[in-house]
């Protein structure tokens, strides 16, 4: 759980609070600290994913400052996780052999793992679009690209090849079909890269999955975009892609019911309209055109990352069961197959 000295650094007396695990993120250890006047979220930062937590903390200060400014100008209607400094004024705390941070818990909200209705999808995608729009004034050169080439398909496929060559866990034999399928998708590298080169670099969220959005417990409208660690210079096509990936399937990303994994048309139409709406003032023609390839690219990138992690022994995403990352990879490949096979039906929804 959270060591006493960490709690104390954030001014919390260990004996007087409740601590529970929070959320379903794959990367950090996240806890809700209750029994306080204002509950806190305290996280142990994964230094596998973020080897430079100090630079991460500085990025987050800049991003949340930009959100605050947009909010003050009436250009961002949502809330955000406000960083809480420790007793020395730092938003990153080194204690008990790890890196920690605290944010204010956004009360009266909940997260979901799958989208239930097109209406919810449209509102959720709009919230991510509003988030992207709110960061337009932030100069991308002021934010460090902490995970370089985060969504780069070629680099992710190269890492997969390395994992296949090394086969440290002896897991390649059971994943041959998936590895071959990923190799066959190499033809997507060039068009996705070409589309990305045509569009502006912007500060993006880069992890717009449905459970990184909080909804209000009373009116069920989006209240906050959270999990801002991956806010880095990037492309809006990828943010749209991750929305498609995580909103459109009726199944969770680790579901093994592959026959049910598919892109729901009405949800795809809803997220297309919702994401573009708050961005329409900013979107260039090339950017609008790039959204489809963003969706095709990101699902494959995430599938390749899950598959690689499986072959490497699950060091990055972790695994709650045997073969968990292989299940995730299979699921995401099934979704990618469905999306790309149905371009003629789905893509027109992006024409507006
Ligand atoms: C991770 O932290 P979480 O669960 O929101 C990952 C994303 C992946 C996602 C897959 C820093 O996001 O890139 O898309 O899992 N975050 C990082 O579900 O690698
Ligand atoms: Mg998350």
Coordinates of C-alpha atoms and ligand atoms in Angstrom, one line a residue:
X1 CA 0.0 0.0 0.0
X2 CA 1.3 3.5 0.7
X3 CA 4.2 3.7 3.1
X4 CA 3.7 6.0 6.2
X5 CA 6.5 8.3 5.2
X6 CA 4.9 9.0 1.8
X7 CA 1.6 9.8 3.5
X8 CA 3.3 12.1 5.9
X9 CA 5.1 14.0 3.1
X10 CA 1.6 14.9 1.8
X11 CA 0.5 16.0 5.2
X12 CA -1.6 12.9 5.9
X13 CA -1.5 11.1 9.2
X14 CA -1.3 7.4 8.5
X15 CA -3.6 6.1 11.3
X16 CA -6.5 8.4 10.5
X17 CA -7.2 7.6 6.8
X18 CA -8.5 4.9 4.6
X19 CA -6.6 3.7 1.6
X20 CA -8.1 1.7 -1.3
X21 CA -6.8 0.8 -4.8
X22 CA -8.4 2.9 -7.5
X23 CA -9.1 2.4 -11.1
X24 CA -7.9 -0.1 -13.8
X25 CA -4.8 1.6 -15.1
X26 CA -2.0 -0.7 -16.4
X27 CA 0.9 1.4 -15.5
X28 CA 1.1 3.0 -12.0
X29 CA -0.2 1.8 -8.6
X30 CA -3.1 4.1 -7.8
X31 CA -4.7 4.6 -4.4
X32 CA -7.6 6.6 -3.1
X33 CA -6.9 8.1 0.3
X34 CA -10.1 8.9 2.2
X35 CA -11.1 10.1 5.6
X36 CA -9.7 13.5 4.8
X37 CA -11.6 16.8 4.3
X38 CA -10.6 16.5 0.6
X39 CA -9.7 13.0 -0.5
X40 CA -6.5 12.4 -2.4
X41 CA -5.3 10.2 -5.2
X42 CA -1.7 9.0 -4.5
X43 CA 0.2 7.1 -7.1
X44 CA 3.5 5.2 -7.2
X45 CA 4.9 6.1 -10.6
X46 CA 6.0 3.2 -12.9
X47 CA 9.6 4.0 -13.7
X48 CA 9.6 1.3 -16.3
X49 CA 7.1 3.4 -18.3
X50 CA 8.5 6.8 -17.1
X51 CA 12.2 6.5 -16.3
X52 CA 12.3 10.3 -15.6
X53 CA 9.5 11.0 -13.1
X54 CA 10.9 14.5 -12.4
X55 CA 10.5 15.6 -16.0
X56 CA 7.0 13.9 -16.0
X57 CA 6.1 16.1 -13.0
X58 CA 7.2 19.2 -14.8
X59 CA 5.2 18.3 -17.9
X60 CA 2.1 17.8 -15.7
X61 CA 2.6 21.2 -14.1
X62 CA 2.6 22.8 -17.5
X63 CA -0.3 20.9 -18.9
X64 CA -2.5 21.5 -15.9
X65 CA -1.6 25.2 -15.9
X66 CA -2.6 25.4 -19.6
X67 CA -6.0 23.7 -18.8
X68 CA -6.5 26.1 -15.9
X69 CA -5.9 29.1 -18.2
X70 CA -8.2 27.7 -20.9
X71 CA -10.8 27.1 -18.2
X72 CA -10.5 30.7 -16.9
X73 CA -11.1 32.0 -20.4
X74 CA -14.2 29.9 -20.7
X75 CA -12.6 27.5 -23.2
X76 CA -12.5 24.4 -21.2
X77 CA -15.6 23.2 -19.4
X78 CA -14.2 20.2 -17.6
X79 CA -12.1 19.6 -14.4
X80 CA -8.6 18.1 -14.2
X81 CA -6.6 16.3 -11.6
X82 CA -4.9 19.1 -9.7
X83 CA -1.4 18.2 -8.5
X84 CA -0.9 18.5 -4.8
X85 CA 2.6 19.6 -3.7
X86 CA 4.3 17.9 -0.7
X87 CA 5.5 19.6 2.4
X88 CA 8.5 21.0 0.5
X89 CA 6.5 22.3 -2.5
X90 CA 7.4 19.5 -4.9
X91 CA 4.8 17.6 -7.0
X92 CA 7.1 14.6 -7.2
X93 CA 8.2 12.9 -4.0
X94 CA 11.0 10.4 -3.7
X95 CA 10.4 8.2 -0.7
X96 CA 10.4 4.5 0.3
X97 CA 12.5 3.6 -2.8
X98 CA 10.0 4.9 -5.3
X99 CA 8.6 8.0 -7.0
X100 CA 5.2 9.3 -5.8
X101 CA 2.7 12.0 -6.5
X102 CA -0.7 13.2 -5.3
X103 CA -3.6 14.8 -7.0
X104 CA -7.0 16.0 -5.7
X105 CA -9.6 13.3 -6.1
X106 CA -12.5 14.4 -8.3
X107 CA -15.5 13.5 -6.1
X108 CA -18.9 12.4 -7.3
X109 CA -17.5 10.8 -10.4
X110 CA -17.0 7.3 -11.9
X111 CA -15.1 5.7 -14.8
X112 CA -16.4 3.0 -17.2
X113 CA -14.6 0.3 -19.1
X114 CA -17.0 0.0 -22.0
X115 CA -19.3 2.5 -23.6
X116 CA -23.0 1.7 -23.2
X117 CA -24.8 4.1 -25.7
X118 CA -23.9 6.2 -28.7
X119 CA -25.0 9.2 -26.8
X120 CA -22.4 8.5 -24.1
X121 CA -19.8 7.9 -26.8
X122 CA -20.5 11.2 -28.5
X123 CA -20.3 13.1 -25.2
X124 CA -17.1 11.2 -24.2
X125 CA -15.4 11.9 -27.5
X126 CA -16.4 15.5 -27.4
X127 CA -14.8 15.8 -23.9
X128 CA -11.5 14.5 -25.3
X129 CA -11.9 16.9 -28.3
X130 CA -12.5 19.8 -25.8
X131 CA -9.3 18.7 -23.9
X132 CA -7.3 18.8 -27.2
X133 CA -8.7 22.2 -28.0
X134 CA -7.9 23.5 -24.5
X135 CA -4.2 22.6 -25.1
X136 CA -3.9 24.4 -28.5
X137 CA -2.3 27.4 -26.8
X138 CA 0.4 25.2 -25.3
X139 CA 3.6 25.3 -27.4
X140 CA 4.6 21.6 -28.0
X141 CA 8.2 22.6 -27.6
X142 CA 7.5 23.3 -23.9
X143 CA 6.5 19.7 -23.2
X144 CA 9.1 17.0 -23.1
X145 CA 8.4 13.9 -25.3
X146 CA 9.0 11.6 -22.4
X147 CA 8.3 8.4 -24.4
X148 CA 9.7 9.2 -27.8
X149 CA 7.8 7.8 -30.8
X150 CA 5.1 6.5 -28.5
X151 CA 2.7 5.6 -31.4
X152 CA 5.3 4.8 -34.0
X153 CA 4.3 1.6 -35.7
X154 CA 7.6 0.9 -37.3
X155 CA 9.5 1.2 -34.1
X156 CA 6.8 -0.9 -32.2
X157 CA 7.1 -3.6 -34.9
X158 CA 10.9 -3.6 -34.7
X159 CA 10.7 -4.1 -30.9
X160 CA 8.3 -7.1 -31.6
X161 CA 10.9 -8.6 -33.9
X162 CA 13.5 -8.2 -31.2
X163 CA 11.3 -10.0 -28.7
X164 CA 10.6 -12.8 -31.2
X165 CA 14.4 -13.2 -31.8
X166 CA 15.1 -13.2 -28.1
X167 CA 12.2 -15.4 -27.1
X168 CA 13.3 -15.1 -23.4
X169 CA 10.1 -16.7 -22.1
X170 CA 9.7 -19.4 -24.7
X171 CA 6.3 -17.9 -25.7
X172 CA 6.9 -17.4 -29.4
X173 CA 5.6 -20.9 -30.4
X174 CA 2.1 -20.2 -29.1
X175 CA 1.9 -16.8 -30.7
X176 CA 3.0 -17.5 -34.3
X177 CA -0.3 -16.7 -35.9
X178 CA -0.5 -13.3 -34.2
X179 CA 3.2 -12.5 -34.9
X180 CA 2.6 -13.3 -38.6
X181 CA -0.5 -11.2 -38.8
X182 CA 1.3 -8.2 -37.3
X183 CA 4.1 -8.7 -39.9
X184 CA 1.5 -8.7 -42.7
X185 CA 0.3 -5.3 -41.5
X186 CA 3.7 -3.6 -42.2
X187 CA 2.1 -2.1 -45.3
X188 CA 0.3 0.4 -42.9
X189 CA 3.6 1.9 -41.8
X190 CA 4.1 4.1 -44.8
X191 CA 0.6 5.6 -45.1
X192 CA 0.3 6.2 -41.4
X193 CA 3.7 7.9 -41.3
X194 CA 2.8 10.0 -44.4
X195 CA -0.4 11.1 -42.8
X196 CA 1.3 12.0 -39.6
X197 CA 3.9 14.1 -41.5
X198 CA 1.2 16.1 -43.1
X199 CA -0.4 17.3 -39.9
X200 CA 0.7 19.7 -37.2
X201 CA 2.4 18.5 -34.0
X202 CA 0.1 19.4 -31.1
X203 CA 0.1 18.6 -27.4
X204 CA -2.1 15.6 -27.3
X205 CA -3.4 13.3 -24.6
X206 CA -2.0 10.2 -26.3
X207 CA -4.0 7.8 -24.1
X208 CA -7.7 8.7 -24.8
X209 CA -9.1 5.4 -23.6
X210 CA -12.6 5.4 -22.2
X211 CA -11.5 4.7 -18.6
X212 CA -9.3 7.9 -18.7
X213 CA -12.6 9.9 -18.6
X214 CA -14.6 10.6 -15.4
X215 CA -18.4 10.9 -15.6
X216 CA -20.6 12.7 -13.1
X217 CA -22.4 10.4 -10.8
X218 CA -25.7 12.4 -10.9
X219 CA -26.1 13.6 -14.5
X220 CA -23.6 11.1 -16.1
X221 CA -22.0 13.8 -18.2
X222 CA -18.2 13.9 -18.6
X223 CA -16.6 15.8 -15.7
X224 CA -12.8 15.3 -16.3
X225 CA -10.2 13.9 -18.6
X226 CA -7.6 12.2 -16.4
X227 CA -4.3 10.3 -16.7
X228 CA -2.4 13.1 -18.2
X229 CA 1.1 11.5 -18.1
X230 CA 1.2 10.8 -21.8
X231 CA 0.4 14.4 -22.7
X232 CA 3.2 15.0 -25.1
X233 CA 3.7 16.5 -28.6
X234 CA 1.8 14.2 -31.0
X235 CA -1.0 14.1 -33.5
X236 CA -4.7 14.4 -33.1
X237 CA -5.2 11.4 -35.4
X238 CA -3.8 9.2 -32.7
X239 CA -6.1 10.6 -30.0
X240 CA -9.0 9.9 -32.3
X241 CA -7.6 6.5 -32.9
X242 CA -7.5 5.5 -29.3
X243 CA -11.1 6.8 -28.8
X244 CA -12.2 4.5 -31.6
X245 CA -10.2 1.6 -30.2
X246 CA -11.6 1.9 -26.7
X247 CA -15.2 3.2 -27.3
X248 CA -16.3 1.2 -30.3
X249 CA -16.0 -2.4 -29.2
X250 CA -18.7 -3.8 -27.0
X251 CA -16.1 -5.9 -25.2
X252 CA -13.3 -5.0 -22.8
X253 CA -9.8 -4.9 -24.4
X254 CA -8.8 -8.2 -22.6
X255 CA -12.1 -10.1 -23.4
X256 CA -11.5 -13.5 -24.9
X257 CA -15.0 -13.5 -26.6
X258 CA -13.4 -12.6 -29.9
X259 CA -16.5 -13.3 -31.9
X260 CA -18.1 -10.3 -30.2
X261 CA -15.2 -7.9 -30.7
X262 CA -16.2 -5.5 -33.5
X263 CA -16.6 -1.8 -34.2
X264 CA -20.2 -0.7 -33.5
X265 CA -21.3 1.5 -36.4
X266 CA -23.4 3.8 -34.3
X267 CA -20.7 4.3 -31.8
X268 CA -18.1 5.0 -34.5
X269 CA -20.5 7.6 -36.0
X270 CA -21.0 9.1 -32.6
X271 CA -17.3 9.4 -31.7
X272 CA -16.5 10.8 -35.2
X273 CA -19.0 13.6 -34.7
X274 CA -18.2 14.1 -31.0
X275 CA -14.4 14.4 -31.3
X276 CA -14.5 16.7 -34.4
X277 CA -17.1 19.1 -33.0
X278 CA -14.9 21.1 -30.5
X279 CA -11.9 20.9 -32.8
X280 CA -13.6 22.0 -36.0
X281 CA -12.1 25.6 -35.7
X282 CA -8.6 24.2 -35.5
X283 CA -8.6 21.0 -37.7
X284 CA -6.7 21.4 -41.0
X285 CA -8.1 19.5 -44.0
X286 CA -5.2 17.1 -43.8
X287 CA -5.8 16.5 -40.1
X288 CA -9.5 15.7 -40.8
X289 CA -8.3 13.3 -43.5
X290 CA -5.7 11.7 -41.2
X291 CA -8.3 10.6 -38.6
X292 CA -9.2 7.3 -40.3
X293 CA -5.5 6.3 -40.6
X294 CA -5.1 7.3 -37.0
X295 CA -7.7 4.8 -36.0
X296 CA -6.2 2.0 -38.2
X297 CA -2.7 2.7 -36.8
X298 CA -3.3 2.9 -33.1
X299 CA -5.2 -0.3 -32.7
X300 CA -2.4 -2.1 -34.4
X301 CA 0.3 -0.3 -32.3
X302 CA -1.4 -1.3 -29.1
X303 CA -1.9 -4.9 -30.2
X304 CA 1.8 -5.1 -31.1
X305 CA 2.7 -3.6 -27.7
X306 CA 0.6 -6.2 -25.9
X307 CA 2.1 -9.0 -27.9
X308 CA 5.6 -7.8 -27.4
X309 CA 5.0 -7.5 -23.6
X310 CA 3.7 -11.0 -23.6
X311 CA 6.8 -12.4 -25.3
X312 CA 9.0 -10.4 -22.9
X313 CA 7.3 -11.8 -19.8
X314 CA 4.8 -8.9 -19.1
X315 CA 7.2 -6.4 -17.7
X316 CA 5.3 -3.3 -18.9
X317 CA 1.6 -3.9 -18.7
X318 CA 1.7 -6.7 -16.1
X319 CA -0.7 -9.7 -16.2
X320 CA -3.4 -10.7 -13.8
X321 CA -3.6 -14.2 -15.4
X322 CA -1.5 -16.4 -17.6
X323 CA -1.5 -15.2 -21.2
X324 CA -3.2 -12.0 -20.2
X325 CA -1.3 -9.8 -22.7
X326 CA -1.7 -12.4 -25.4
X327 CA -5.5 -12.3 -24.8
X328 CA -5.3 -8.5 -25.0
X329 CA -3.3 -8.7 -28.3
X330 CA -5.7 -11.2 -29.8
X331 CA -8.6 -8.9 -28.9
X332 CA -7.0 -5.8 -30.3
X333 CA -6.1 -7.6 -33.5
X334 CA -9.7 -8.8 -33.9
X335 CA -10.8 -5.2 -33.5
X336 CA -8.2 -4.0 -36.0
X337 CA -9.3 -6.6 -38.5
X338 CA -12.9 -5.6 -38.2
X339 CA -12.1 -1.8 -38.5
X340 CA -9.9 -2.1 -41.5
X341 CA -12.1 -4.6 -43.3
X342 CA -15.1 -2.2 -43.1
X343 CA -13.5 1.0 -44.3
X344 CA -16.2 1.6 -46.9
X345 CA -18.9 1.5 -44.3
X346 CA -17.2 3.3 -41.5
X347 CA -15.0 6.0 -43.0
X348 CA -17.9 8.0 -44.5
X349 CA -19.0 8.8 -41.0
X350 CA -15.9 11.0 -40.7
X351 CA -16.9 13.1 -43.7
X352 CA -19.4 14.8 -41.3
Ligands
LIG1 C1 -1.7 2.1 -20.7 O1 -2.2 3.7 -18.0 P1 -3.3 3.2 -18.9 O2 -3.9 1.9 -18.5 O3 -4.4 4.3 -19.0 C2 -0.7 2.7 -21.7 C3 -1.4 3.1 -23.0 C4 -2.1 1.9 -23.6 C5 -3.1 1.3 -22.6 C6 -3.7 0.1 -23.1 C7 1.9 5.1 -20.4 O4 -2.6 3.1 -20.3 O5 -0.4 3.6 -23.9 O6 -2.8 2.3 -24.7 O7 -2.4 1.0 -21.3 N1 0.0 3.8 -21.1 C8 1.3 3.9 -21.2 O8 -4.9 -0.2 -22.4 O9 2.0 3.1 -21.8
LIG2 MG1 -5.4 5.3 -17.2

